[in-house]
Amino acid sequence: MGEFDAIDISSVVCPETGVTAREAAVSAVIARDHLGAEAVATPLAPTRTRRLAMIEDIRVLTGVLVLDLDTAAPPAGPYDAALRARLVHRATLRSDAFALCAALALDELDEDMRRGRRDG
């Protein structure tokens, strides 16, 4: 059998919205920070249960960002943050596989942040 190339989960793209898993993960971090919540390591649980919880978390967090930005003032420039947030949230709702990729990318971001705190 041949060897598999490593896949960067954060670069997975939702074909309908063009959103990457990394963009969804960053949106979740923004929502979580806005809520004042802290990153919590996903508890050890059976794989299926943990996966479903991760998917639900990413969907809730991206939904919170949509609600927050939809109630904000209209965009002053060409970038529409509320529209991007809606696309991100739609991408996570459209596919469990994409939502899981986004959740795994979020875990990677959290680990990078924890590692950064330990290193410097």
PDB file of C-alpha atoms in Angstrom, residues 14-67:
ATOM      1  CA  CYS A  14     -17.069  24.088   2.027  1.00  0.00           C
ATOM      2  CA  PRO A  15     -17.973  23.846  -1.681  1.00  0.00           C
ATOM      3  CA  GLU A  16     -21.225  25.782  -1.235  1.00  0.00           C
ATOM      4  CA  THR A  17     -19.888  28.795   0.675  1.00  0.00           C
ATOM      5  CA  GLY A  18     -16.143  28.821  -0.023  1.00  0.00           C
ATOM      6  CA  VAL A  19     -15.457  28.997   3.719  1.00  0.00           C
ATOM      7  CA  THR A  20     -12.414  27.154   5.074  1.00  0.00           C
ATOM      8  CA  ALA A  21     -12.416  25.136   8.263  1.00  0.00           C
ATOM      9  CA  ARG A  22      -9.819  27.571   9.634  1.00  0.00           C
ATOM     10  CA  GLU A  23     -12.130  30.531   8.979  1.00  0.00           C
ATOM     11  CA  ALA A  24     -14.900  28.716  10.855  1.00  0.00           C
ATOM     12  CA  ALA A  25     -12.514  27.945  13.721  1.00  0.00           C
ATOM     13  CA  VAL A  26     -11.392  31.575  13.949  1.00  0.00           C
ATOM     14  CA  SER A  27     -15.041  32.675  13.966  1.00  0.00           C
ATOM     15  CA  ALA A  28     -15.671  30.286  16.856  1.00  0.00           C
ATOM     16  CA  VAL A  29     -12.701  31.729  18.770  1.00  0.00           C
ATOM     17  CA  ILE A  30     -14.054  35.252  18.244  1.00  0.00           C
ATOM     18  CA  ALA A  31     -17.504  34.220  19.492  1.00  0.00           C
ATOM     19  CA  ARG A  32     -16.051  32.380  22.466  1.00  0.00           C
ATOM     20  CA  ASP A  33     -13.911  35.391  23.395  1.00  0.00           C
ATOM     21  CA  HIS A  34     -16.923  37.678  23.038  1.00  0.00           C
ATOM     22  CA  LEU A  35     -18.861  35.448  25.430  1.00  0.00           C
ATOM     23  CA  GLY A  36     -15.955  35.523  27.879  1.00  0.00           C
ATOM     24  CA  ALA A  37     -15.658  31.761  27.799  1.00  0.00           C
ATOM     25  CA  GLU A  38     -12.359  29.956  27.986  1.00  0.00           C
ATOM     26  CA  ALA A  39     -11.094  27.170  25.805  1.00  0.00           C
ATOM     27  CA  VAL A  40     -11.745  23.917  27.555  1.00  0.00           C
ATOM     28  CA  ALA A  41     -10.202  20.654  26.483  1.00  0.00           C
ATOM     29  CA  THR A  42     -12.931  18.359  25.232  1.00  0.00           C
ATOM     30  CA  PRO A  43     -13.443  15.768  27.930  1.00  0.00           C
ATOM     31  CA  LEU A  44     -12.447  12.248  27.161  1.00  0.00           C
ATOM     32  CA  ALA A  45     -15.576  10.516  26.012  1.00  0.00           C
ATOM     33  CA  PRO A  46     -16.433   7.819  23.549  1.00  0.00           C
ATOM     34  CA  THR A  47     -15.312   8.927  20.106  1.00  0.00           C
ATOM     35  CA  ARG A  48     -18.802   9.318  18.640  1.00  0.00           C
ATOM     36  CA  THR A  49     -20.031  11.328  21.637  1.00  0.00           C
ATOM     37  CA  ARG A  50     -16.971  13.563  21.573  1.00  0.00           C
ATOM     38  CA  ARG A  51     -17.294  14.122  17.831  1.00  0.00           C
ATOM     39  CA  LEU A  52     -20.976  15.077  18.124  1.00  0.00           C
ATOM     40  CA  ALA A  53     -20.190  17.473  20.984  1.00  0.00           C
ATOM     41  CA  MET A  54     -17.424  19.127  18.965  1.00  0.00           C
ATOM     42  CA  ILE A  55     -19.757  19.566  15.987  1.00  0.00           C
ATOM     43  CA  GLU A  56     -22.456  21.074  18.180  1.00  0.00           C
ATOM     44  CA  ASP A  57     -19.976  23.438  19.847  1.00  0.00           C
ATOM     45  CA  ILE A  58     -18.689  24.829  16.550  1.00  0.00           C
ATOM     46  CA  ARG A  59     -22.247  25.327  15.290  1.00  0.00           C
ATOM     47  CA  VAL A  60     -23.337  27.117  18.442  1.00  0.00           C
ATOM     48  CA  LEU A  61     -20.291  29.381  18.497  1.00  0.00           C
ATOM     49  CA  THR A  62     -20.582  30.357  14.831  1.00  0.00           C
ATOM     50  CA  GLY A  63     -24.299  30.968  15.382  1.00  0.00           C
ATOM     51  CA  VAL A  64     -23.520  33.284  18.305  1.00  0.00           C
ATOM     52  CA  LEU A  65     -21.230  35.310  16.059  1.00  0.00           C
ATOM     53  CA  VAL A  66     -23.980  35.610  13.448  1.00  0.00           C
ATOM     54  CA  LEU A  67     -26.433  36.893  16.043  1.00  0.00           C
TER      55      LEU A  67
END
